[in-house]
Short mmCIF file of C-alpha atoms in Angstrom, two decimals:
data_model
loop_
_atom_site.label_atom_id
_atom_site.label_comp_id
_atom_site.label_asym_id
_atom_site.label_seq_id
_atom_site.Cartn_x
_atom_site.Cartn_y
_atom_site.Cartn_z
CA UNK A 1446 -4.57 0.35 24.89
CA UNK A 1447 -4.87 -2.06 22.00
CA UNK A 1448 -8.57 -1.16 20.00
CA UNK A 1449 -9.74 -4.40 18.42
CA UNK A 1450 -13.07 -4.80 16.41
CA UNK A 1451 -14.29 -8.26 14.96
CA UNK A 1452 -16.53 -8.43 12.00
CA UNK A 1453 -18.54 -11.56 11.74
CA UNK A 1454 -22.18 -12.66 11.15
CA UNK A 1455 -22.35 -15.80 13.49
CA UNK A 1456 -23.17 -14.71 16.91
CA UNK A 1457 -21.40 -17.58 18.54
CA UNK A 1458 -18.30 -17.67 17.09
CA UNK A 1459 -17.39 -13.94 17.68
CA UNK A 1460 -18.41 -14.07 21.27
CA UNK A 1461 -16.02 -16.85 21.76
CA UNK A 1462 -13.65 -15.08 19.74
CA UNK A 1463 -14.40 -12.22 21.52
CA UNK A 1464 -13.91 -14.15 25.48
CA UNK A 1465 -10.86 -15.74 24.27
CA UNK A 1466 -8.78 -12.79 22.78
CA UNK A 1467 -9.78 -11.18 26.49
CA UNK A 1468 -8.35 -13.95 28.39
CA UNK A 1469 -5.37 -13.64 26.17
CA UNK A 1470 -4.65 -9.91 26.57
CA UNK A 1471 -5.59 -10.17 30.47
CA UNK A 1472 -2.85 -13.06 31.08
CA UNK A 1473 0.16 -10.51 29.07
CA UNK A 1474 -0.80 -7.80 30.55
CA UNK A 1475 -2.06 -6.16 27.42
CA UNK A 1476 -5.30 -3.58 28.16
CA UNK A 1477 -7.39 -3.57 25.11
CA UNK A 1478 -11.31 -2.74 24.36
CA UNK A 1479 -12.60 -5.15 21.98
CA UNK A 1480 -15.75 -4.25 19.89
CA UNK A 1481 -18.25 -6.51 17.62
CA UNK A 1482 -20.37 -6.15 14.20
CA UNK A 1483 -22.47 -7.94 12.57
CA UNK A 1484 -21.83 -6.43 9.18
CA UNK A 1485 -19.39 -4.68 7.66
CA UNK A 1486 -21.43 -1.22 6.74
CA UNK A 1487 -21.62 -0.57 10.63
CA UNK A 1488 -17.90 -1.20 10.98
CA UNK A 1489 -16.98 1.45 7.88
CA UNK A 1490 -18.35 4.12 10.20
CA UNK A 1491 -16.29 3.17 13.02
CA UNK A 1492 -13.28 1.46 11.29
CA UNK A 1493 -10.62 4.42 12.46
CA UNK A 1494 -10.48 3.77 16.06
CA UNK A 1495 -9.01 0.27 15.82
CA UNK A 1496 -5.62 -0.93 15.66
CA UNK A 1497 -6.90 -4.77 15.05
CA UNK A 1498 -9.90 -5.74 12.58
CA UNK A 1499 -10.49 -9.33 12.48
CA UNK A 1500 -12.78 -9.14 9.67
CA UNK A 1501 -14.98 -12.18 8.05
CA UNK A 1502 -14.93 -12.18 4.69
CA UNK A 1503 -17.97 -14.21 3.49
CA UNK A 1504 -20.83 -12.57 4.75
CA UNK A 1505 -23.70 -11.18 3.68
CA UNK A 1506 -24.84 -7.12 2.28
CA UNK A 1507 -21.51 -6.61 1.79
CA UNK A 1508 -18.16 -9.18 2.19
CA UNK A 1509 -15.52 -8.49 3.84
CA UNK A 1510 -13.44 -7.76 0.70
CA UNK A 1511 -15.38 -5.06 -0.52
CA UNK A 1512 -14.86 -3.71 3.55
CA UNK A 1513 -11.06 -3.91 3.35
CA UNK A 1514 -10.84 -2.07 -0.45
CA UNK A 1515 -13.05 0.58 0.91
CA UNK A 1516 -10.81 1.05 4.23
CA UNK A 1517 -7.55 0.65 2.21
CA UNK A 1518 -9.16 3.59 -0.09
CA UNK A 1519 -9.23 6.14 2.79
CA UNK A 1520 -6.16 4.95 4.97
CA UNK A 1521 -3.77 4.60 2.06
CA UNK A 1522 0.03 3.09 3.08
CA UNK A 1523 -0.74 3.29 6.86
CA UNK A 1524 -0.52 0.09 8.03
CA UNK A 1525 -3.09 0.94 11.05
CA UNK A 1526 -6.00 -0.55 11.32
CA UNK A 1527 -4.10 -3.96 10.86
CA UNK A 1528 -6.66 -6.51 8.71
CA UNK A 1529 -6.58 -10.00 9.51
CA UNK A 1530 -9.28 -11.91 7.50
CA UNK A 1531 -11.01 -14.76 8.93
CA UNK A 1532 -12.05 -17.15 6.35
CA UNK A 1533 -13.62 -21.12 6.17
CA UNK A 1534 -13.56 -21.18 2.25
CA UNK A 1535 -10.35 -21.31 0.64
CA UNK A 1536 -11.36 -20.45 -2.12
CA UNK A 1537 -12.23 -17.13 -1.52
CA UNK A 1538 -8.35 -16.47 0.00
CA UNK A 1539 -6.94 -15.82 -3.42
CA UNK A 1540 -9.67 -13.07 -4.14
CA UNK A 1541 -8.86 -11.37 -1.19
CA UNK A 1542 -5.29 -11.29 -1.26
CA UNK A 1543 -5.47 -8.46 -3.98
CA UNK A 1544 -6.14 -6.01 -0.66
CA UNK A 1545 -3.05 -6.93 1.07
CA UNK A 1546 -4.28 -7.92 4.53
CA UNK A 1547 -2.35 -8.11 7.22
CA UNK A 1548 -2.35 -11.91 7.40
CA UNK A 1549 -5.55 -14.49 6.98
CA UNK A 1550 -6.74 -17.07 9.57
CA UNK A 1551 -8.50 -20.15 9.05
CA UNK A 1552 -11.10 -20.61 11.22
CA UNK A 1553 -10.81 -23.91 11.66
CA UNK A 1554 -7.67 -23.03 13.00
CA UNK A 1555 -8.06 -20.31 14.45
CA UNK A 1556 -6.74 -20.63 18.05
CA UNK A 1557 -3.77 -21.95 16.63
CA UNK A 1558 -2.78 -18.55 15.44
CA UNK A 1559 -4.80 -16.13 16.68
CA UNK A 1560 -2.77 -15.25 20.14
CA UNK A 1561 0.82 -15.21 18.10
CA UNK A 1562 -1.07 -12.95 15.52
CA UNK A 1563 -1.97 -10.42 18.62
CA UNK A 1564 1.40 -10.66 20.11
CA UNK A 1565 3.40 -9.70 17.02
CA UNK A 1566 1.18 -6.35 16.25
CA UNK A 1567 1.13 -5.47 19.56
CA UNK A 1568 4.74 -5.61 19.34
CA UNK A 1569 4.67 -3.50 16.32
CA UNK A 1570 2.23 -1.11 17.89
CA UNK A 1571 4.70 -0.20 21.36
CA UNK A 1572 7.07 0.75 18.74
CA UNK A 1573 4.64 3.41 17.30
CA UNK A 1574 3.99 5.82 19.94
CA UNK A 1575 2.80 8.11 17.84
CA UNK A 1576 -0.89 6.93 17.22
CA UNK A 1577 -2.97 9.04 19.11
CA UNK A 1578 -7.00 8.44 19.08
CA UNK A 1579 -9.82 11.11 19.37
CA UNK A 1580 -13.38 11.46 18.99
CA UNK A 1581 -14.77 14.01 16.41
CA UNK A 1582 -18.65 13.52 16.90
CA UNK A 1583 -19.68 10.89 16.85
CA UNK A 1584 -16.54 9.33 14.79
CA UNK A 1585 -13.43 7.86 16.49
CA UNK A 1586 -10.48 9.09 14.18
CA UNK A 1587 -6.80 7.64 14.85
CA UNK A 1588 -4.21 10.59 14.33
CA UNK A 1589 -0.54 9.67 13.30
CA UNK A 1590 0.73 12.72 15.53
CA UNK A 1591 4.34 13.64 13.31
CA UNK A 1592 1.08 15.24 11.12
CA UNK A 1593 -0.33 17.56 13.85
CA UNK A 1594 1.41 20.80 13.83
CA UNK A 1595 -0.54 22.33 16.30
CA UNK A 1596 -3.81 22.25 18.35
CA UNK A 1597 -5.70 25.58 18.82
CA UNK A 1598 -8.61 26.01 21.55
CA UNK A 1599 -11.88 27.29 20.22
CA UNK A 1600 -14.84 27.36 22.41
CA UNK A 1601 -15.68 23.65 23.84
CA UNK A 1602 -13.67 22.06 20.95
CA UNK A 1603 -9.81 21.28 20.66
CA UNK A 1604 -8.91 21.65 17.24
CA UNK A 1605 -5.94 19.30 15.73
CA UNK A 1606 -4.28 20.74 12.63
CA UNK A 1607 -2.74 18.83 10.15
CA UNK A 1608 -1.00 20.69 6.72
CA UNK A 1609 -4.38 19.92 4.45
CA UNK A 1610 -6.97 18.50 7.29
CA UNK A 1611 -8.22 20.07 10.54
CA UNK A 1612 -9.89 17.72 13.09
CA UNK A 1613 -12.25 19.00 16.41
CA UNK A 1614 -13.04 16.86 19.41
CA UNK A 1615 -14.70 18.10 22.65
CA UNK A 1616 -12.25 18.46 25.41
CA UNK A 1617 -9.94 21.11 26.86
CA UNK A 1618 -6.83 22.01 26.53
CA UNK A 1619 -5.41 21.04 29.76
CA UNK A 1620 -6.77 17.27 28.86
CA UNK A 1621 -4.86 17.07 25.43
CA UNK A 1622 -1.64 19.00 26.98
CA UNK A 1623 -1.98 16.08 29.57
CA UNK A 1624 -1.96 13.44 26.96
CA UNK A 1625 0.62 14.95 24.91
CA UNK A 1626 3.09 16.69 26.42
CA UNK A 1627 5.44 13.74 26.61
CA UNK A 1628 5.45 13.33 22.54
CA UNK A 1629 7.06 15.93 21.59
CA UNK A 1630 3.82 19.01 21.63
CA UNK A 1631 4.84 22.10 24.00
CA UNK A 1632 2.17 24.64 25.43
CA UNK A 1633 2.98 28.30 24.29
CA UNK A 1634 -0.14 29.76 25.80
CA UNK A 1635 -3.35 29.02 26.99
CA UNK A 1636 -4.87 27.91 24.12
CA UNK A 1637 -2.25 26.85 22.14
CA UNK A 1638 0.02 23.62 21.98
CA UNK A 1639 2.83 23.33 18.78
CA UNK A 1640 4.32 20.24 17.72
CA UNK A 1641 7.77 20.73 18.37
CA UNK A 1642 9.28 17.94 15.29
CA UNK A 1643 7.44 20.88 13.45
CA UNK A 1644 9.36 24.42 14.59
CA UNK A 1645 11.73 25.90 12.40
CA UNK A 1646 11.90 29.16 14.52
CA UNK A 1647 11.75 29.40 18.30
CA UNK A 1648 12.57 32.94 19.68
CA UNK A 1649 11.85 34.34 22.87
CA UNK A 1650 7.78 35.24 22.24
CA UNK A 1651 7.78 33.52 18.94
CA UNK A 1652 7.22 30.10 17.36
CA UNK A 1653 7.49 30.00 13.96
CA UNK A 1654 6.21 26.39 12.54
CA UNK A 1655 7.61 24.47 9.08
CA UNK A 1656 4.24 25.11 6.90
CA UNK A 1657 4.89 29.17 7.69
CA UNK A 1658 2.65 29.43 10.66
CA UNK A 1659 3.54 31.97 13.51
CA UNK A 1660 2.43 32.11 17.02
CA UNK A 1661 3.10 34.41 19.88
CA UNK A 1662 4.23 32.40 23.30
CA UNK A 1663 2.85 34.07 26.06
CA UNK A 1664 4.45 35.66 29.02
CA UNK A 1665 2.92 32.76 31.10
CA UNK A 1666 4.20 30.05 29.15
CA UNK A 1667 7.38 31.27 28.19
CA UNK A 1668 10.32 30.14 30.48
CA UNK A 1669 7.78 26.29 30.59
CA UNK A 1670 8.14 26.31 26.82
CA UNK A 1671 11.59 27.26 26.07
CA UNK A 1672 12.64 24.64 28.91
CA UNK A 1673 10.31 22.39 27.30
CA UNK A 1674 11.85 22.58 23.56
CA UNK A 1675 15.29 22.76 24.70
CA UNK A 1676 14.75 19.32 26.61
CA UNK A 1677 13.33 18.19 23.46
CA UNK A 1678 16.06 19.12 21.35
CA UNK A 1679 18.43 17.11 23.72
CA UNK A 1680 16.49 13.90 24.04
CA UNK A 1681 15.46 14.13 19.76
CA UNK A 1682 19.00 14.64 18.61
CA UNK A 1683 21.56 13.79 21.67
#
């Protein structure tokens, strides 16, 4: 599922930006969930769930420049969300270069480019199948999942542990095993799933995890899991 959010101030032009990226995705075969702002202060609360922000950069409260330096602040080398500023002015392009987007369109021109643009990140994006997106509140947060290394089940909330950050969402265990057990994460017990590019230690009723962490694999789980990591082991390094 590509996540694509496009920032402009003139209703018109993002709904037919908007109907024609649709059309696009529909004819490859490409399922994606596109979402609109008018200004870039609503997008900064939401900017984590996309993998595409077509963002405008002259418009008004705040441009899109200042958006992209404040997003490049918090997501540091990741290349996800991908920015692609949509500009009129040329003048402006220089400016904006200085936050390293992914690429700039013209909007004159803009259906030119726009549908080769889409095609090479999605490209980029099958080859990273390790984004993985939740929602903490009300927040949608996009997880690179070689950080998680391990999710822990406390009352409603699924808890996704990272070495320095620790992220909830509301769901259950058996959803996020579903999601995730073909990336690499193994169920030791009930309420436990492990990153397995993260063990150091497996043992019979043990897991011992990279950052020092130990966890007991329950009688339940234990023939699943072994199997599980042992499989994983073959496919990772065969």
């Amino acid at each position: 599922m590509l996540n694509i959010s496009i920032v402009d101030d003139e209703t018109i032009f993002i709904n037919n930006l908007i109907n024609k990226i649709s059309e696009f995705c529909e004819k490859m075969e490409m399922e994606c969930t596109i979402d609109k702002y008018s200004n870039g202060y609503d997008l900064l609360e939401n900017y984590k769930k996309y993998h595409i922000i077509f963002l405008d950069i002259d418009m008004p409260m705040i441009n899109g420049i200042k958006v992209c330096e404040k997003i490049n602040k918090n997501k540091g080398v990741a290349d996800i969300p991908y920015i692609i500023f949509l500009t009129s002015k040329d003048n402006m392009v220089f400016k904006a270069l200085k936050q390293k987007p992914y690429t700039f369109l013209r909007k004159s021109e803009l259906y030119d480019n726009v549908f080769d643009c889409i095609s090479l990140i999605f490209s980029k994006l099958k080859n990273i199948s390790n984004d993985y997106i939740i929602k903490s509140g009300r927040d949608f947060i996009l997880l690179n999942l070689d950080d998680i290394l391990y999710l822990e089940k406390e009352k409603n909330y699924v808890f996704f542990y990272s070495e320095q950050l620790a992220y909830k969402e509301r769901s259950t265990m058996d959803e996020k095993y579903e999601d995730l057990n073909n990336k690499g994460f193994i169920r030791i017990h009930i309420g436990c799933i492990v990153n397995a590019k993260h063990i150091s230690t497996f043992e019979t009723n043990r897991v011992i995890l990279d950052c020092g962490k130990e966890f007991i694999i329950s009688k339940k789980y234990k023939d699943i899991a072994k199997k599980n990591y042992y499989d994983w082991l073959v496919k990772e390094y065969a």
